[in-house]
Amino acid sequence: MPAKIFELLDPPSTDYVDRRFKGTKEEYYERLGASSTLYVGNMSFYTSEDQVYALFSRAGHVARVIMGLDATRKTPCGFCFVIYDRREDALAAARYLNGTSLDERPIRVDIDYGFEEGRQFGRGRSGGQVRDEFRTDYDSARGGFGKQLVKQIASQGLAVKEMDGGQVAFVPVPQAWQAGGGGEEGGGGGGGGEGEPSAKRQRVEGGGSGGGEGAEAEAEAEAGAKPEAEAEAEAEAGAEAAAGEGEEPQGEEPEGEERREEEAMEEGGGGDDGAD
């Protein structure tokens, strides 16, 4: 009887209920009545585990702090569990620390039925908390606007820019970014109109490794073509001399010409590959 009176005098600070509890309502409140674990909500994404320890240690010895994480990014997403050695300390913390300021924002503190593996991850569609999926207000300490609103803004080709004094503005997103390019304006854009001129400049200036190899191969191919032209001129001169003497031209290429021709073709082929 005294225990029941005590719990009536110190009920859970809010109407917090975990709707995914696997058990009956009676089992839920039975575990809640014996728990020394707290659920802490409305935290900044930037609040550290050390800050949580420092605040909640004022109510008693903290056995463990489990930071809530975005299920996708594995980064803090604004809640945690605080486990005390004694239930009395957990009740005192829920009573006196609920609504207090942590990292310049009021936190929500409730008695929780007990931490279980997996509860540290957000349950929202995007990986964070459900409340952050549909928020329409701007909260810089919790990722700005709600996730669904951010998607709607992005679908209109806009981005959110935080201004001085906590004000926000909607600014157009550069088309290069919308096309998948990153970095600075026009900087890492893929498929932009400047792709071809850039490749041409590489061929002319020898800007890349492929461009340099192509220029060298072309020079070698031209050098190999000169002996070929000279050999053809000599063959024609010999044919004319033979014709003048009443002999038929032989029609055979000078010795080594086929090899030079193949080498020139191979070198020319490598140059084309390098330039592309």
mmCIF file of C-alpha atoms in Angstrom:
data_model
loop_
_atom_site.group_PDB
_atom_site.id
_atom_site.type_symbol
_atom_site.label_atom_id
_atom_site.label_comp_id
_atom_site.label_asym_id
_atom_site.label_seq_id
_atom_site.Cartn_x
_atom_site.Cartn_y
_atom_site.Cartn_z
ATOM 1 C CA MET A 1 0.000 0.000 0.000
ATOM 2 C CA PRO A 2 2.703 2.604 0.841
ATOM 3 C CA ALA A 3 4.468 1.827 -2.457
ATOM 4 C CA LYS A 4 1.299 2.592 -4.402
ATOM 5 C CA ILE A 5 0.850 5.882 -2.530
ATOM 6 C CA PHE A 6 4.473 6.785 -3.310
ATOM 7 C CA GLU A 7 3.926 6.147 -7.015
ATOM 8 C CA LEU A 8 0.779 8.276 -7.018
ATOM 9 C CA LEU A 9 2.753 11.140 -5.494
ATOM 10 C CA ASP A 10 5.546 10.698 -8.054
ATOM 11 C CA PRO A 11 3.927 9.532 -11.292
ATOM 12 C CA PRO A 12 5.785 9.498 -14.613
ATOM 13 C CA SER A 13 6.466 13.123 -15.519
ATOM 14 C CA THR A 14 4.554 12.962 -18.835
ATOM 15 C CA ASP A 15 2.299 10.606 -20.750
ATOM 16 C CA TYR A 16 5.259 8.917 -22.474
ATOM 17 C CA VAL A 17 4.381 5.395 -23.650
ATOM 18 C CA ASP A 18 6.391 3.105 -25.939
ATOM 19 C CA ARG A 19 3.748 1.754 -28.302
ATOM 20 C CA ARG A 20 6.100 -0.947 -29.563
ATOM 21 C CA PHE A 21 6.353 -2.661 -26.188
ATOM 22 C CA LYS A 22 5.958 -6.409 -26.719
ATOM 23 C CA GLY A 23 3.625 -7.328 -23.910
ATOM 24 C CA THR A 24 0.336 -6.476 -22.245
ATOM 25 C CA LYS A 25 -0.549 -3.118 -20.756
ATOM 26 C CA GLU A 26 -0.326 -4.626 -17.265
ATOM 27 C CA GLU A 27 3.182 -5.953 -17.975
ATOM 28 C CA TYR A 28 4.228 -2.568 -19.307
ATOM 29 C CA TYR A 29 3.208 -0.688 -16.164
ATOM 30 C CA GLU A 30 4.617 -3.410 -13.948
ATOM 31 C CA ARG A 31 8.066 -2.974 -15.514
ATOM 32 C CA LEU A 32 7.640 0.791 -15.431
ATOM 33 C CA GLY A 33 6.971 0.615 -11.693
ATOM 34 C CA ALA A 34 10.276 -1.163 -11.026
ATOM 35 C CA SER A 35 12.531 0.526 -13.585
ATOM 36 C CA SER A 36 15.591 2.691 -12.908
ATOM 37 C CA THR A 37 15.887 3.781 -16.559
ATOM 38 C CA LEU A 38 14.989 7.193 -17.965
ATOM 39 C CA TYR A 39 14.044 8.253 -21.460
ATOM 40 C CA VAL A 40 15.384 11.720 -22.319
ATOM 41 C CA GLY A 41 13.933 13.503 -25.338
ATOM 42 C CA ASN A 42 13.962 16.858 -27.164
ATOM 43 C CA MET A 43 17.759 16.926 -27.090
ATOM 44 C CA SER A 44 19.991 18.774 -29.499
ATOM 45 C CA PHE A 45 21.729 16.606 -32.087
ATOM 46 C CA TYR A 46 24.981 18.159 -30.867
ATOM 47 C CA THR A 47 24.657 17.302 -27.162
ATOM 48 C CA SER A 48 27.443 14.948 -26.088
ATOM 49 C CA GLU A 49 27.357 11.911 -23.832
ATOM 50 C CA ASP A 50 29.606 13.733 -21.347
ATOM 51 C CA GLN A 51 27.055 16.545 -21.044
ATOM 52 C CA VAL A 52 24.333 14.002 -20.254
ATOM 53 C CA TYR A 53 26.494 12.376 -17.567
ATOM 54 C CA ALA A 54 27.310 15.750 -16.020
ATOM 55 C CA LEU A 55 23.648 16.760 -15.677
ATOM 56 C CA PHE A 56 22.068 13.481 -14.573
ATOM 57 C CA SER A 57 24.826 12.635 -12.101
ATOM 58 C CA ARG A 58 23.387 15.386 -9.911
ATOM 59 C CA ALA A 59 20.496 13.068 -9.035
ATOM 60 C CA GLY A 60 22.598 9.978 -8.264
ATOM 61 C CA HIS A 61 25.136 7.567 -9.692
ATOM 62 C CA VAL A 62 24.580 6.992 -13.415
ATOM 63 C CA ALA A 63 25.419 3.432 -14.450
ATOM 64 C CA ARG A 64 25.117 3.949 -18.193
ATOM 65 C CA VAL A 65 24.071 6.397 -20.918
ATOM 66 C CA ILE A 66 22.895 5.111 -24.312
ATOM 67 C CA MET A 67 22.747 7.820 -26.979
ATOM 68 C CA GLY A 68 19.958 7.581 -29.548
ATOM 69 C CA LEU A 69 21.227 7.202 -33.117
ATOM 70 C CA ASP A 70 19.895 7.753 -36.598
ATOM 71 C CA ALA A 71 19.272 4.231 -37.906
ATOM 72 C CA THR A 72 20.759 5.107 -41.301
ATOM 73 C CA ARG A 73 23.629 7.480 -40.563
ATOM 74 C CA LYS A 74 24.484 6.208 -37.050
ATOM 75 C CA THR A 75 24.710 9.800 -35.798
ATOM 76 C CA PRO A 76 22.974 11.291 -32.697
ATOM 77 C CA CYS A 77 19.320 12.104 -33.369
ATOM 78 C CA GLY A 78 18.069 13.854 -30.251
ATOM 79 C CA PHE A 79 17.295 11.353 -27.474
ATOM 80 C CA CYS A 80 19.008 8.991 -25.037
ATOM 81 C CA PHE A 81 18.487 6.509 -22.216
ATOM 82 C CA VAL A 82 19.961 7.114 -18.757
ATOM 83 C CA ILE A 83 20.265 4.104 -16.435
ATOM 84 C CA TYR A 84 20.740 4.604 -12.678
ATOM 85 C CA ASP A 85 21.896 2.094 -10.102
ATOM 86 C CA ARG A 86 18.884 2.903 -7.908
ATOM 87 C CA ARG A 87 15.266 3.513 -8.826
ATOM 88 C CA GLU A 88 15.028 6.294 -6.237
ATOM 89 C CA ASP A 89 17.644 8.290 -8.136
ATOM 90 C CA ALA A 90 15.802 7.752 -11.421
ATOM 91 C CA LEU A 91 12.554 9.022 -9.856
ATOM 92 C CA ALA A 92 14.340 12.081 -8.475
ATOM 93 C CA ALA A 93 15.862 12.854 -11.880
ATOM 94 C CA ALA A 94 12.491 12.466 -13.627
ATOM 95 C CA ARG A 95 10.907 14.798 -11.100
ATOM 96 C CA TYR A 96 13.528 17.534 -10.924
ATOM 97 C CA LEU A 97 15.303 17.440 -14.293
ATOM 98 C CA ASN A 98 12.275 17.232 -16.567
ATOM 99 C CA GLY A 99 12.029 20.545 -18.411
ATOM 100 C CA THR A 100 15.490 21.699 -17.355
ATOM 101 C CA SER A 101 17.855 23.228 -19.906
ATOM 102 C CA LEU A 102 20.530 21.048 -21.481
ATOM 103 C CA ASP A 103 22.622 22.563 -24.253
ATOM 104 C CA GLU A 104 20.310 25.598 -24.273
ATOM 105 C CA ARG A 105 17.071 23.679 -24.827
ATOM 106 C CA PRO A 106 14.457 22.192 -22.453
ATOM 107 C CA ILE A 107 14.619 18.412 -22.274
ATOM 108 C CA ARG A 108 11.891 15.878 -21.601
ATOM 109 C CA VAL A 109 12.617 13.267 -18.910
ATOM 110 C CA ASP A 110 10.408 10.201 -18.297
ATOM 111 C CA ILE A 111 10.631 6.908 -16.465
ATOM 112 C CA ASP A 112 11.156 4.179 -19.074
ATOM 113 C CA TYR A 113 10.355 0.466 -18.740
ATOM 114 C CA GLY A 114 13.988 -0.477 -19.502
ATOM 115 C CA PHE A 115 16.458 -0.352 -22.341
ATOM 116 C CA GLU A 116 16.569 -3.188 -24.883
ATOM 117 C CA GLU A 117 19.011 -3.572 -27.762
ATOM 118 C CA GLY A 118 17.646 -1.877 -30.867
ATOM 119 C CA ARG A 119 15.747 0.849 -29.037
ATOM 120 C CA GLN A 120 18.702 3.212 -29.466
ATOM 121 C CA PHE A 121 17.841 3.653 -33.163
ATOM 122 C CA GLY A 122 15.348 6.137 -34.571
ATOM 123 C CA ARG A 123 12.091 4.789 -35.990
ATOM 124 C CA GLY A 124 11.351 7.433 -38.616
ATOM 125 C CA ARG A 125 11.295 6.704 -42.349
ATOM 126 C CA SER A 126 14.555 8.564 -42.855
ATOM 127 C CA GLY A 127 16.286 6.922 -39.893
ATOM 128 C CA GLY A 128 15.752 9.607 -37.253
ATOM 129 C CA GLN A 129 12.888 10.091 -34.831
ATOM 130 C CA VAL A 130 9.308 10.050 -36.068
ATOM 131 C CA ARG A 131 8.702 13.587 -34.778
ATOM 132 C CA ASP A 132 11.480 14.893 -37.034
ATOM 133 C CA GLU A 133 9.854 13.402 -40.136
ATOM 134 C CA PHE A 134 6.851 15.722 -40.132
ATOM 135 C CA ARG A 135 7.967 18.869 -38.305
ATOM 136 C CA THR A 136 7.126 22.088 -40.151
ATOM 137 C CA ASP A 137 9.091 24.388 -37.839
ATOM 138 C CA TYR A 138 12.785 25.126 -38.318
ATOM 139 C CA ASP A 139 15.001 23.774 -35.523
ATOM 140 C CA SER A 140 18.705 24.285 -36.208
ATOM 141 C CA ALA A 141 19.666 22.014 -33.292
ATOM 142 C CA ARG A 142 17.669 19.125 -34.773
ATOM 143 C CA GLY A 143 18.589 19.232 -38.448
ATOM 144 C CA GLY A 144 16.489 22.204 -39.618
ATOM 145 C CA PHE A 145 13.052 21.457 -41.070
ATOM 146 C CA GLY A 146 11.351 18.067 -40.923
ATOM 147 C CA LYS A 147 12.577 15.445 -43.400
ATOM 148 C CA GLN A 148 9.393 15.321 -45.458
ATOM 149 C CA LEU A 149 9.253 19.109 -45.777
ATOM 150 C CA VAL A 150 12.903 19.180 -46.871
ATOM 151 C CA LYS A 151 12.065 16.704 -49.648
ATOM 152 C CA GLN A 152 9.190 18.905 -50.827
ATOM 153 C CA ILE A 153 11.457 21.963 -50.861
ATOM 154 C CA ALA A 154 14.148 20.083 -52.808
ATOM 155 C CA SER A 155 11.581 18.871 -55.362
ATOM 156 C CA GLN A 156 10.960 22.529 -56.243
ATOM 157 C CA GLY A 157 14.648 23.133 -56.932
ATOM 158 C CA LEU A 158 15.188 25.048 -53.684
ATOM 159 C CA ALA A 159 17.465 24.703 -50.680
ATOM 160 C CA VAL A 160 17.268 26.102 -47.149
ATOM 161 C CA LYS A 161 19.869 28.678 -46.146
ATOM 162 C CA GLU A 162 20.212 29.761 -42.528
ATOM 163 C CA MET A 163 20.659 33.520 -42.160
ATOM 164 C CA ASP A 164 21.903 35.681 -39.310
ATOM 165 C CA GLY A 165 19.581 35.934 -36.346
ATOM 166 C CA GLY A 166 18.113 32.468 -36.826
ATOM 167 C CA GLN A 167 16.167 33.437 -39.947
ATOM 168 C CA VAL A 168 16.003 31.090 -42.933
ATOM 169 C CA ALA A 169 15.652 31.701 -46.655
ATOM 170 C CA PHE A 170 14.835 29.493 -49.629
ATOM 171 C CA VAL A 171 17.427 29.812 -52.378
ATOM 172 C CA PRO A 172 17.518 28.216 -55.848
ATOM 173 C CA VAL A 173 19.769 25.195 -56.183
ATOM 174 C CA PRO A 174 22.327 25.540 -59.042
ATOM 175 C CA GLN A 175 21.342 23.338 -61.990
ATOM 176 C CA ALA A 176 24.774 21.688 -61.922
ATOM 177 C CA TRP A 177 23.999 20.424 -58.417
ATOM 178 C CA GLN A 178 20.546 19.222 -59.452
ATOM 179 C CA ALA A 179 22.160 17.239 -62.301
ATOM 180 C CA GLY A 180 24.317 15.382 -59.807
ATOM 181 C CA GLY A 181 27.400 17.608 -59.903
ATOM 182 C CA GLY A 182 29.055 18.491 -56.629
ATOM 183 C CA GLY A 183 31.535 20.970 -55.335
ATOM 184 C CA GLU A 184 31.457 24.600 -56.308
ATOM 185 C CA GLU A 185 29.278 26.053 -59.017
ATOM 186 C CA GLY A 186 29.991 24.150 -62.205
ATOM 187 C CA GLY A 187 32.797 22.415 -60.327
ATOM 188 C CA GLY A 188 32.182 18.674 -60.283
ATOM 189 C CA GLY A 189 29.217 18.572 -62.602
ATOM 190 C CA GLY A 190 28.817 15.475 -64.690
ATOM 191 C CA GLY A 191 27.470 15.731 -68.203
ATOM 192 C CA GLY A 192 27.814 19.524 -68.365
ATOM 193 C CA GLY A 193 28.217 21.455 -71.569
ATOM 194 C CA GLU A 194 31.888 22.088 -70.803
ATOM 195 C CA GLY A 195 32.889 18.430 -70.920
ATOM 196 C CA GLU A 196 33.828 18.326 -74.614
ATOM 197 C CA PRO A 197 35.801 21.609 -74.705
ATOM 198 C CA SER A 198 37.721 20.394 -71.685
ATOM 199 C CA ALA A 199 38.654 17.175 -73.493
ATOM 200 C CA LYS A 200 39.738 19.128 -76.554
ATOM 201 C CA ARG A 201 41.944 21.371 -74.439
ATOM 202 C CA GLN A 202 43.578 18.266 -72.986
ATOM 203 C CA ARG A 203 44.414 17.018 -76.479
ATOM 204 C CA VAL A 204 45.871 20.367 -77.554
ATOM 205 C CA GLU A 205 47.687 21.228 -74.340
ATOM 206 C CA GLY A 206 48.575 17.668 -73.336
ATOM 207 C CA GLY A 207 46.805 18.311 -70.004
ATOM 208 C CA GLY A 208 46.199 14.704 -68.946
ATOM 209 C CA SER A 209 48.252 11.537 -68.981
ATOM 210 C CA GLY A 210 46.159 10.205 -71.867
ATOM 211 C CA GLY A 211 46.603 13.469 -73.791
ATOM 212 C CA GLY A 212 50.390 13.408 -73.336
ATOM 213 C CA GLU A 213 50.675 9.816 -74.523
ATOM 214 C CA GLY A 214 48.534 10.617 -77.571
ATOM 215 C CA ALA A 215 50.762 13.568 -78.565
ATOM 216 C CA GLU A 216 53.930 11.485 -78.243
ATOM 217 C CA ALA A 217 52.439 8.627 -80.278
ATOM 218 C CA GLU A 218 51.327 10.992 -83.029
ATOM 219 C CA ALA A 219 54.841 12.477 -83.245
ATOM 220 C CA GLU A 220 56.351 8.993 -83.479
ATOM 221 C CA ALA A 221 53.841 7.996 -86.158
ATOM 222 C CA GLU A 222 54.748 11.070 -88.205
ATOM 223 C CA ALA A 223 58.458 10.272 -87.817
ATOM 224 C CA GLY A 224 57.807 6.722 -89.045
ATOM 225 C CA ALA A 225 55.846 8.018 -92.023
ATOM 226 C CA LYS A 226 58.775 10.102 -93.340
ATOM 227 C CA PRO A 227 61.038 7.118 -94.258
ATOM 228 C CA GLU A 228 58.030 5.524 -95.944
ATOM 229 C CA ALA A 229 57.488 8.568 -98.157
ATOM 230 C CA GLU A 230 61.194 8.710 -98.992
ATOM 231 C CA ALA A 231 61.196 4.994 -99.887
ATOM 232 C CA GLU A 232 58.201 5.430 -102.188
ATOM 233 C CA ALA A 233 59.961 8.330 -103.927
ATOM 234 C CA GLU A 234 63.095 6.193 -104.440
ATOM 235 C CA ALA A 235 60.991 3.317 -105.837
ATOM 236 C CA GLU A 236 59.277 5.624 -108.308
ATOM 237 C CA ALA A 237 62.652 7.056 -109.396
ATOM 238 C CA GLY A 238 64.026 3.525 -109.895
ATOM 239 C CA ALA A 239 60.979 2.523 -111.928
ATOM 240 C CA GLU A 240 61.343 5.506 -114.180
ATOM 241 C CA ALA A 241 65.048 4.730 -114.700
ATOM 242 C CA ALA A 242 64.243 1.094 -115.513
ATOM 243 C CA ALA A 243 61.545 2.159 -117.936
ATOM 244 C CA GLY A 244 64.019 4.415 -119.643
ATOM 245 C CA GLU A 245 66.363 1.444 -120.094
ATOM 246 C CA GLY A 246 63.583 -0.811 -121.454
ATOM 247 C CA GLU A 247 63.248 -2.929 -118.286
ATOM 248 C CA GLU A 248 59.952 -3.544 -116.404
ATOM 249 C CA PRO A 249 59.602 -2.121 -112.865
ATOM 250 C CA GLN A 250 59.921 -4.744 -110.108
ATOM 251 C CA GLY A 251 56.907 -3.540 -108.021
ATOM 252 C CA GLU A 252 58.495 -4.724 -104.728
ATOM 253 C CA GLU A 253 58.703 -2.393 -101.728
ATOM 254 C CA PRO A 254 62.137 -1.545 -100.391
ATOM 255 C CA GLU A 255 63.584 -3.887 -97.755
ATOM 256 C CA GLY A 256 62.137 -3.354 -94.229
ATOM 257 C CA GLU A 257 59.171 -1.246 -95.415
ATOM 258 C CA GLU A 258 56.460 -3.619 -94.136
ATOM 259 C CA ARG A 259 57.971 -3.622 -90.633
ATOM 260 C CA ARG A 260 58.136 0.172 -90.527
ATOM 261 C CA GLU A 261 54.537 0.353 -91.721
ATOM 262 C CA GLU A 262 53.335 -2.015 -88.952
ATOM 263 C CA GLU A 263 55.284 -0.112 -86.297
ATOM 264 C CA ALA A 264 53.795 3.168 -87.486
ATOM 265 C CA MET A 265 50.275 1.668 -87.334
ATOM 266 C CA GLU A 266 50.832 0.295 -83.813
ATOM 267 C CA GLU A 267 52.187 3.607 -82.548
ATOM 268 C CA GLY A 268 49.378 5.512 -84.207
ATOM 269 C CA GLY A 269 46.793 3.205 -82.591
ATOM 270 C CA GLY A 270 48.201 3.766 -79.096
ATOM 271 C CA GLY A 271 48.067 7.500 -79.629
ATOM 272 C CA ASP A 272 44.369 7.393 -80.527
ATOM 273 C CA ASP A 273 43.561 5.406 -77.408
ATOM 274 C CA GLY A 274 45.440 7.810 -75.235
ATOM 275 C CA ALA A 275 43.717 10.852 -76.675
ATOM 276 C CA ASP A 276 40.169 9.557 -76.125
#
